[in-house]
Coordinates of C-alpha atoms in Angstrom, one line a residue:
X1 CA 0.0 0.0 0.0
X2 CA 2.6 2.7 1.0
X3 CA 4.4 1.6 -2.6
X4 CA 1.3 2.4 -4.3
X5 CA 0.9 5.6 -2.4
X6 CA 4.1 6.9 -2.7
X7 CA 3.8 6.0 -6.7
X8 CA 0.3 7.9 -6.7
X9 CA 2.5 10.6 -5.5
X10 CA 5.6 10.8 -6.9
X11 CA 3.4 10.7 -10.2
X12 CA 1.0 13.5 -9.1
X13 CA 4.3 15.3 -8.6
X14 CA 5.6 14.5 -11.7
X15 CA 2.7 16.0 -13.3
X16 CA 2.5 18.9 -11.8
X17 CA 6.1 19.7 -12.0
X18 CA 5.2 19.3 -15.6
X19 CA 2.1 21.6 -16.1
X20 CA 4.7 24.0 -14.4
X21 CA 7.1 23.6 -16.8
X22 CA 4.9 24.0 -19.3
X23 CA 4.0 28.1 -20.6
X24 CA 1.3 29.2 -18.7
X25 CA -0.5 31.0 -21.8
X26 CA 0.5 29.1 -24.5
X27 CA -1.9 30.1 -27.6
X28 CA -2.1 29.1 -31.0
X29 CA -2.5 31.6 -34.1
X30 CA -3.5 30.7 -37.5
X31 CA -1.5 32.5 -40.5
X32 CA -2.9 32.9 -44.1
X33 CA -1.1 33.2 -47.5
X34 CA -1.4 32.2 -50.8
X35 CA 0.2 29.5 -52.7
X36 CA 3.6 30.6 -53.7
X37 CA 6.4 28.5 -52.7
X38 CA 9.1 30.9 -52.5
X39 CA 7.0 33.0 -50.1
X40 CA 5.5 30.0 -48.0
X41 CA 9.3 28.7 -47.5
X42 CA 10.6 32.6 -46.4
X43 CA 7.2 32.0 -43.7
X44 CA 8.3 29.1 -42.6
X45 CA 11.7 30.1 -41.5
X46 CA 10.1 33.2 -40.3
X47 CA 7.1 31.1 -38.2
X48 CA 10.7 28.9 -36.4
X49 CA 12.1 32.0 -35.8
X50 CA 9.8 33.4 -34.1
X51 CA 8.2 30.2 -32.2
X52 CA 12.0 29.8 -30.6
X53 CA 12.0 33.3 -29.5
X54 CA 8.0 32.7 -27.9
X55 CA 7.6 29.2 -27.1
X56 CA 4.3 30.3 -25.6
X57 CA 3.2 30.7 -29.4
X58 CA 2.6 28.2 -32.3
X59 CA 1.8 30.0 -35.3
X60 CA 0.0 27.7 -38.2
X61 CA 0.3 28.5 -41.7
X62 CA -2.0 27.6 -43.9
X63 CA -2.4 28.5 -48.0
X64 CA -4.3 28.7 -50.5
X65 CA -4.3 29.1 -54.4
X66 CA -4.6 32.4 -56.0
X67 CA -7.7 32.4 -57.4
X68 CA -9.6 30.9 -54.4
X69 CA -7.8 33.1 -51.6
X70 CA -9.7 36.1 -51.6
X71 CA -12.9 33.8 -51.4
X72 CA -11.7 31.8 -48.3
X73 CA -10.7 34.8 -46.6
X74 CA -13.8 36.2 -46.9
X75 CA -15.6 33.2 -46.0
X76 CA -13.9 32.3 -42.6
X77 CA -13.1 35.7 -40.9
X78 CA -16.7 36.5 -40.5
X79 CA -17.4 32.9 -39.1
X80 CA -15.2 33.4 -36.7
X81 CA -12.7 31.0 -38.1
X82 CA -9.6 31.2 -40.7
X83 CA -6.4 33.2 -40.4
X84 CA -5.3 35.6 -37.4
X85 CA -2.9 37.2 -39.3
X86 CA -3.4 37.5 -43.0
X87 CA -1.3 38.5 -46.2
X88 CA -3.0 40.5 -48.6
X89 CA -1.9 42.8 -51.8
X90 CA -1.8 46.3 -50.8
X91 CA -5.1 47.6 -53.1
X92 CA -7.6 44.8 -51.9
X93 CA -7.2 46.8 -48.6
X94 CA -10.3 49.0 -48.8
X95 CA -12.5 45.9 -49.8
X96 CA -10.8 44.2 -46.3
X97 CA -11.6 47.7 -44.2
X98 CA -15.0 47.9 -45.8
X99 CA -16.1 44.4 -45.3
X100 CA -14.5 44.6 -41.0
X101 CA -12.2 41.5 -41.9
X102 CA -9.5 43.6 -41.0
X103 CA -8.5 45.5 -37.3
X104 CA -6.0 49.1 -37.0
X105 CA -2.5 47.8 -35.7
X106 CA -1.8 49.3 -32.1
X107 CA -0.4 52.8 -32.2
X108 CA 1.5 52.0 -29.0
X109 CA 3.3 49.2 -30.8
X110 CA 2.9 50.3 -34.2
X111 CA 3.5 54.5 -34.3
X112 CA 2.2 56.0 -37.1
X113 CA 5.4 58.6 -37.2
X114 CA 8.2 55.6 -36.7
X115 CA 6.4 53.9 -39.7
X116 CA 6.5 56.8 -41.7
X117 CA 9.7 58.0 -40.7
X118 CA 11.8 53.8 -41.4
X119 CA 9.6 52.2 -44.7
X120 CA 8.8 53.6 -47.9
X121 CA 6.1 55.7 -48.4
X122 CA 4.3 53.9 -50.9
X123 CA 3.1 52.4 -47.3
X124 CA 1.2 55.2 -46.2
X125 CA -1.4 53.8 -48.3
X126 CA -1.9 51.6 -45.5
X127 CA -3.3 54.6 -43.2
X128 CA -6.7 54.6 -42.6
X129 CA -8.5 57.6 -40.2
X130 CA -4.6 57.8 -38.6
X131 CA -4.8 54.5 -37.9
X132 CA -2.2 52.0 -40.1
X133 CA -4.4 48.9 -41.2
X134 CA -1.3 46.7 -42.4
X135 CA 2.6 46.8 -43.3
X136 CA 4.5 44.8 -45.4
X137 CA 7.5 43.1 -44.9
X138 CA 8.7 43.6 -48.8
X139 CA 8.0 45.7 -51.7
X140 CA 8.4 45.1 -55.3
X141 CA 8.9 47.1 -58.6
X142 CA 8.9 45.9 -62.3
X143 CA 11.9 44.7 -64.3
X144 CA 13.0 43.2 -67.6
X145 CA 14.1 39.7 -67.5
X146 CA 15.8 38.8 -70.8
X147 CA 16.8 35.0 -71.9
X148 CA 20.3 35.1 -72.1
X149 CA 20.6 32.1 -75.0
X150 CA 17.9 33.8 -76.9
X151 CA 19.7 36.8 -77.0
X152 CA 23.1 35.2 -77.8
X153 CA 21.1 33.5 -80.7
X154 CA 19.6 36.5 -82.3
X155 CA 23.5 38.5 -81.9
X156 CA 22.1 40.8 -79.0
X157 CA 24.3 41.8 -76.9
X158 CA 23.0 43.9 -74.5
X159 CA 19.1 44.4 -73.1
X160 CA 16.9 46.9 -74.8
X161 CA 17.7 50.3 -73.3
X162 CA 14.5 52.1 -74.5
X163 CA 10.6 51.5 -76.3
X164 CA 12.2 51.6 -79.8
X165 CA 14.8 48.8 -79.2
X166 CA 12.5 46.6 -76.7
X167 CA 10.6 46.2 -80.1
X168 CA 13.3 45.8 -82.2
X169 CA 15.1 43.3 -80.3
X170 CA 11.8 41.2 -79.8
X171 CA 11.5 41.3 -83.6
X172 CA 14.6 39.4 -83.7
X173 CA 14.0 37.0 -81.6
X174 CA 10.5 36.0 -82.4
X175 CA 10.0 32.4 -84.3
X176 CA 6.8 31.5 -86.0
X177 CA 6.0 28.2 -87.8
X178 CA 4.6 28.0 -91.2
X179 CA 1.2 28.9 -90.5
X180 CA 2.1 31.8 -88.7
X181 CA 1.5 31.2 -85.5
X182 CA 4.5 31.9 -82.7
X183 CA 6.8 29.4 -82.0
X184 CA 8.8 31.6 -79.5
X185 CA 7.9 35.1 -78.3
X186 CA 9.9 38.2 -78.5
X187 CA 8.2 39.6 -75.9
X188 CA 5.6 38.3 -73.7
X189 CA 2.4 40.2 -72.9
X190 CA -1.0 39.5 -70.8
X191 CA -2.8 42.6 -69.3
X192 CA -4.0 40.0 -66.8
X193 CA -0.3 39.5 -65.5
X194 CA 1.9 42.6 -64.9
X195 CA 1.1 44.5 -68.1
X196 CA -1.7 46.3 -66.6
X197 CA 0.5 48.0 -63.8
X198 CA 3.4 48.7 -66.6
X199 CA 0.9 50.3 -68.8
X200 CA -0.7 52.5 -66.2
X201 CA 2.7 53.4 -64.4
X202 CA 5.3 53.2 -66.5
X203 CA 4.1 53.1 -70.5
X204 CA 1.3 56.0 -70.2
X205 CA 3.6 58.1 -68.1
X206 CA 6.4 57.8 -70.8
X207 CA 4.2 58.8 -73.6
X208 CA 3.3 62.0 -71.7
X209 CA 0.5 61.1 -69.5
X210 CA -0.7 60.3 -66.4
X211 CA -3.4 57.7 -64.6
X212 CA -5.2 59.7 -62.1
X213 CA -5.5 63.2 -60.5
X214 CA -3.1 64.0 -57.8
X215 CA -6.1 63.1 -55.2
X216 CA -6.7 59.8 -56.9
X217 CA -10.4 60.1 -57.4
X218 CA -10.1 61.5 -61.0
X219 CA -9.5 58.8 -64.0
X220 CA -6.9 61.0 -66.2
X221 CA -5.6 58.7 -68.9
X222 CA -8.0 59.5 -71.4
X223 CA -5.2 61.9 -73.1
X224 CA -3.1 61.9 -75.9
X225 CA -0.8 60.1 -74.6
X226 CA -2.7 57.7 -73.1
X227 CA -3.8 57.3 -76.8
X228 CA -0.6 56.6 -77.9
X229 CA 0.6 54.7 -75.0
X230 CA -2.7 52.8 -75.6
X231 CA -1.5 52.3 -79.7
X232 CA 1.9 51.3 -78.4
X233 CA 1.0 48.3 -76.2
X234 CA -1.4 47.1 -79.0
X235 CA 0.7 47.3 -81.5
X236 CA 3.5 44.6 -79.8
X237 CA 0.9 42.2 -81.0
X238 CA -1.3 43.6 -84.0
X239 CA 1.2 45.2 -85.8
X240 CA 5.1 44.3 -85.0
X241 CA 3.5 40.2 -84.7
X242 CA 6.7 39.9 -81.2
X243 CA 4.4 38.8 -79.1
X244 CA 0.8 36.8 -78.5
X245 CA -1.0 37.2 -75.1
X246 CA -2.3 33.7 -74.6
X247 CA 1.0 32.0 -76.1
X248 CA 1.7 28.8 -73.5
X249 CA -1.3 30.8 -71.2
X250 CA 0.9 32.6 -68.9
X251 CA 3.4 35.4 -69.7
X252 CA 5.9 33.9 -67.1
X253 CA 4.8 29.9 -68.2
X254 CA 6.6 31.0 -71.5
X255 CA 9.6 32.6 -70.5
X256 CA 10.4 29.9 -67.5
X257 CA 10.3 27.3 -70.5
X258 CA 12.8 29.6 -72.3
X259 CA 10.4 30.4 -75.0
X260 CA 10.2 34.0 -74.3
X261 CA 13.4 36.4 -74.9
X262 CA 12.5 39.0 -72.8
X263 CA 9.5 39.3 -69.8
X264 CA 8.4 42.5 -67.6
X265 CA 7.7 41.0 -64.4
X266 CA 7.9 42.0 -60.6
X267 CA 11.0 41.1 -58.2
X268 CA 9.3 38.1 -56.4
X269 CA 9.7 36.2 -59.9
X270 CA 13.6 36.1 -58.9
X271 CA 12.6 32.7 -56.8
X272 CA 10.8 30.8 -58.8
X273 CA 13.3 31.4 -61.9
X274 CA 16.4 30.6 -59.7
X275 CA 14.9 27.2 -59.4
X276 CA 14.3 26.7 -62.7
X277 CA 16.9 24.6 -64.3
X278 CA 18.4 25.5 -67.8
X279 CA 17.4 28.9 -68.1
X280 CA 19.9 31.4 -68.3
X281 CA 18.4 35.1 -67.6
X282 CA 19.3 38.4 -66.8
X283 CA 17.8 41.4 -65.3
X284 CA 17.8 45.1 -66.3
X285 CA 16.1 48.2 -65.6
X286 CA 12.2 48.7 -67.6
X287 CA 13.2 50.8 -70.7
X288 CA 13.0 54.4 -71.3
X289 CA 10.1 55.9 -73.1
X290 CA 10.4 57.8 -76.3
X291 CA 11.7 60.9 -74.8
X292 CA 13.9 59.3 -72.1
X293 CA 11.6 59.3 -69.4
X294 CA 12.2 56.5 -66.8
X295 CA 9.5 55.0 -64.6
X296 CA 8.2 52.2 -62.6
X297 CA 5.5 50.5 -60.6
X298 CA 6.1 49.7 -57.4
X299 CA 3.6 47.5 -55.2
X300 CA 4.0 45.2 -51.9
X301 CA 1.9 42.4 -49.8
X302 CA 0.8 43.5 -46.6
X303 CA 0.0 41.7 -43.4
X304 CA -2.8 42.7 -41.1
X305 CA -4.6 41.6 -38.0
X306 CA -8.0 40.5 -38.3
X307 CA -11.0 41.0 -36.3
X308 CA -11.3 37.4 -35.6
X309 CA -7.8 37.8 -33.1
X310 CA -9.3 38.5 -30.0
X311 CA -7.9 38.4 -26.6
X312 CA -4.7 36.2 -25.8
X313 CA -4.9 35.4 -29.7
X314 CA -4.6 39.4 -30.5
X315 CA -1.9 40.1 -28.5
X316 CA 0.3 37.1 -29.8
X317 CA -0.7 38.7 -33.2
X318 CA 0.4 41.8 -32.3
X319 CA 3.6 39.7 -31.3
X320 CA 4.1 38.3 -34.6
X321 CA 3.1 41.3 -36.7
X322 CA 6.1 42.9 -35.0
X323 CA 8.4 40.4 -36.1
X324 CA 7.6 39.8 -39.6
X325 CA 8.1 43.4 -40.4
X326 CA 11.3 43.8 -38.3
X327 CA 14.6 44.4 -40.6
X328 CA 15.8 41.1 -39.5
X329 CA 12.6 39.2 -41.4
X330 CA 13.2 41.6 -44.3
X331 CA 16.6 39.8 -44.9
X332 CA 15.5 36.9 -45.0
X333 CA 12.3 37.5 -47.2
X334 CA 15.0 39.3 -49.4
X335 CA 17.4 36.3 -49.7
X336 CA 14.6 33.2 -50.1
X337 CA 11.6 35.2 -52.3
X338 CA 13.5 37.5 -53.9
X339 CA 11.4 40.7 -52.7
X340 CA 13.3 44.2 -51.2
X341 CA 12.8 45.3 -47.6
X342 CA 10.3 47.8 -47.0
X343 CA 12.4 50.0 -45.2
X344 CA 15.2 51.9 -47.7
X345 CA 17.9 51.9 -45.1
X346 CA 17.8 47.6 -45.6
X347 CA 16.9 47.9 -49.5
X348 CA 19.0 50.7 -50.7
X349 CA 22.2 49.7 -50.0
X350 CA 25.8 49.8 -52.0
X351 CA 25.4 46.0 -52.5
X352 CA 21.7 45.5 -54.0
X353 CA 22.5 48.8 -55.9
X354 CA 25.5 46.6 -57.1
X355 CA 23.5 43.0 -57.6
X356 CA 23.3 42.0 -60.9
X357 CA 19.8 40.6 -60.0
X358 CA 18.4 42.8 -57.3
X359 CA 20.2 46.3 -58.8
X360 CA 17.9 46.9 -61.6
X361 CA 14.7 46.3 -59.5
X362 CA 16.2 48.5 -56.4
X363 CA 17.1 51.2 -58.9
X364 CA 13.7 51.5 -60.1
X365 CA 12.1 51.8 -56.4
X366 CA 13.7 54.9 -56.8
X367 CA 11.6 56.5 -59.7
X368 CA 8.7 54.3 -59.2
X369 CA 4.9 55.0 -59.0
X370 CA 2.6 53.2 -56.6
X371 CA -1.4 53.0 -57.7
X372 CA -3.8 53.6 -54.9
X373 CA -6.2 51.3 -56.1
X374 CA -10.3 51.5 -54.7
X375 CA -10.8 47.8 -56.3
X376 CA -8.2 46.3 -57.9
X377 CA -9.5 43.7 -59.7
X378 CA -12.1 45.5 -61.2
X379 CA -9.3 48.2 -62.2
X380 CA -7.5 45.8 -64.1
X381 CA -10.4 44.2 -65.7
X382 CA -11.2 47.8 -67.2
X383 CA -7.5 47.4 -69.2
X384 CA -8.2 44.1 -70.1
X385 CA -11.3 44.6 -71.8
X386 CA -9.9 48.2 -73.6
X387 CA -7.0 45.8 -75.4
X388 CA -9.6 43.0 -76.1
X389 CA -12.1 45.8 -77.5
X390 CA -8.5 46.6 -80.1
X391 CA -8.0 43.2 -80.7
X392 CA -11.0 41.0 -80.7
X393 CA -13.1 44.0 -82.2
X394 CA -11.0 46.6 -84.0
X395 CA -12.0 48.9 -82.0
X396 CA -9.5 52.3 -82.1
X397 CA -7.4 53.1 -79.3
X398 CA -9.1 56.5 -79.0
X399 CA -12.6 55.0 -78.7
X400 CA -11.4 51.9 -76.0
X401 CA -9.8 54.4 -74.3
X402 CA -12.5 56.5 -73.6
X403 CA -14.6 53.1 -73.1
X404 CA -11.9 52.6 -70.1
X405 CA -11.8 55.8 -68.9
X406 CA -15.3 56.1 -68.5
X407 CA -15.9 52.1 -66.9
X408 CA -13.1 53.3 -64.3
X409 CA -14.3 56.6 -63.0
X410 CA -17.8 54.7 -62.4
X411 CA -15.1 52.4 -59.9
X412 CA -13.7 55.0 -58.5
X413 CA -17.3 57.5 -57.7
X414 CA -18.6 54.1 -56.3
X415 CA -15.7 54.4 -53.5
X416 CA -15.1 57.8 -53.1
X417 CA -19.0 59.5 -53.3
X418 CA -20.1 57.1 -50.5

């Protein structure tokens, strides 16, 4: 009997020596993303990270593909379920605010002049009533990835250094079999990818025009150069035949299987294509426009707080949220996605200037644009349809345009005149 009771007890002891040991508050916080592997390996190291440094916190990842995320989102946060911390592209952020998914970051832990005064300020987008909604851990501008074979091939030697030669050089490289139909593309195109943001930011802007009015609420492009820039982007495919917009599906499908020469995409490409065996690219700055003119689009992923963290699982949000935008989870988003820190004392340094990868995209942050979109799908759809109305209907550039112009300001009245 006393064997038993002095087992009883030395296990009751045991026990609670363990429940001791063990945190006192641990909580679990879900984590939301979409399906991009780069990214979801850069989380993961970020999730260890920060689990050793708060062993009283598991943070779960879960992701999703891209055309179902917005849905799921959507779907869960008002049910109570889903993600605690979520990653979302910077211009869904009024449909987030607008439909509560979303909750302000603390102003004790997240000062509105500290922000302002350590990231870019394409993030002040972000700021809501004086409240900051989200912050990203990266940003990312527009480049010109070039297949380095293709070029060899075709006795190029160097990437296209304005509009004029981007179309020449794509010229040269572009195959087509004996029917006439592409067999590799010069160029690759797709308003549905990155076109739409190179267009609005960088093309228009180099053919003398501009997007929107300095408040944003104005659609402006309906210009003379927005004509021509309009003409220009239209003509890659009616007229000069260097590229097709549904060749192999996807503008980046074609030039990862080294049937594109040269492909305007955004920095967090650089991952994927590293792992991409037998391709031998390059990077360089977007060209100049007809006059000179230099410009680019620059754009981030944001993480935010949602209104379903509440309580212990809001504060170990807040927690997290200050770690995956400190400058030490910048680096590493920067060496495993591809993506610049968000803060230009990490992203504009001697060395990234100097990368043969990361220069060209760094350089541009410095002359870049950033669209303050009120609905950013439905923005982009408006582009899509304009070069469809050129190609599908022979519609002019002048009469599309104004077709655009007139679809968009209905997007943006429906946002602002509420």
């Amino acid at each position: 009997m006393r064997t038993f009771k002095a087992f009883t007890y030395a296990a009751a002891t045991s026990f609670a020596a363990l429940v001791a040991a063990a945190p006192a508050s641990a909580v679990e916080i879900e984590y939301w993303q979409y399906i991009f592997d780069a990214r979801i390996t850069a989380m993961d190291v970020l999730i260890d990270n920060f689990q050793k440094a708060n062993p009283d916190i598991t943070v779960k990842q879960s992701t999703f593909p891209y055309a179902d995320y917005r849905t799921k989102v959507a779907a869960a946060i008002p049910a109570g379920e889903g993600p605690d911390v979520v990653q979302l592209f910077y211009g869904w952020l009024n449909d987030y605010v607008q439909a509560d998914l979303i909750q302000p970051l603390p102003a004790a832990n997240f000062p509105a002049d500290k922000i302002e005064a350590e990231f870019f300020p394409m993030v002040r987008a972000m700021k809501i009533d004086g409240n900051y909604m989200a912050l990203p851990t990266a940003v990312r501008s527009l480049a010109l990835f070039y297949n380095k074979r293709m070029f060899a091939e075709a006795g190029l030697t160097a990437p296209p250094a304005n509009l004029d030669e981007l179309v020449e050089m794509a010229a040269k490289m572009t195959t087509k079999d004996g029917a006439g139909n592409i067999t590799a593309e010069g160029l690759t195109s797709g308003m549905t990818a990155q076109d739409h943001h190179w267009w609005r930011e960088v093309v228009l802007r180099q053919f003398g025009g501009a997007p929107y009015s300095d408040d944003n609420k104005t659609v402006t492009y309906n210009s003379e150069g927005g004509v021509k820039a309009l003409q220009f982007y239209a003509d890659l495919e009616a007229k000069h035949g260097v590229t097709k917009s549904t060749f192999m599906d996807e503008p980046q499908a074609a030039f990862k299987a080294g049937r594109a020469g040269m492909h305007i995409d955004g920095s967090f490409r650089i991952g994927a294509l590293k792992d991409t065996r037998g391709l031998d690219w390059g990077v360089a700055e977007l060209p100049a426009g007809p006059d000179g003119t230099k410009s680019n689009y620059a754009s981030y992923w944001v993480n935010a707080i949602t209104t379903k963290a509440q309580g212990e699982k809001y504060d170990a949000s807040v927690k997290f949220m200050e770690y995956i935008t400190s400058d030490e989870a910048m680096q590493i988003w920067l060496d495993t996605v591809g993506e610049l820190p968000a803060k230009p004392s990490a992203a504009m340094t001697d060395a990234n200037l100097a990368d043969p990868v990361f220069g060209p995209f760094v350089a541009g942050l410095g002359y870049a644009n950033t669209t303050v979109f009120v609905d950013e799908s439905g923005q982009r759809q408006v582009l899509v349809d304009a070069i469809s109305r050129m190609m599908l209907e022979g519609q002019s550039a002048a009469d599309s345009l104004a077709a655009a112009a007139t679809a968009e300001q209905v997007i943006l009245d429906g946002y602002y005149k509420k």
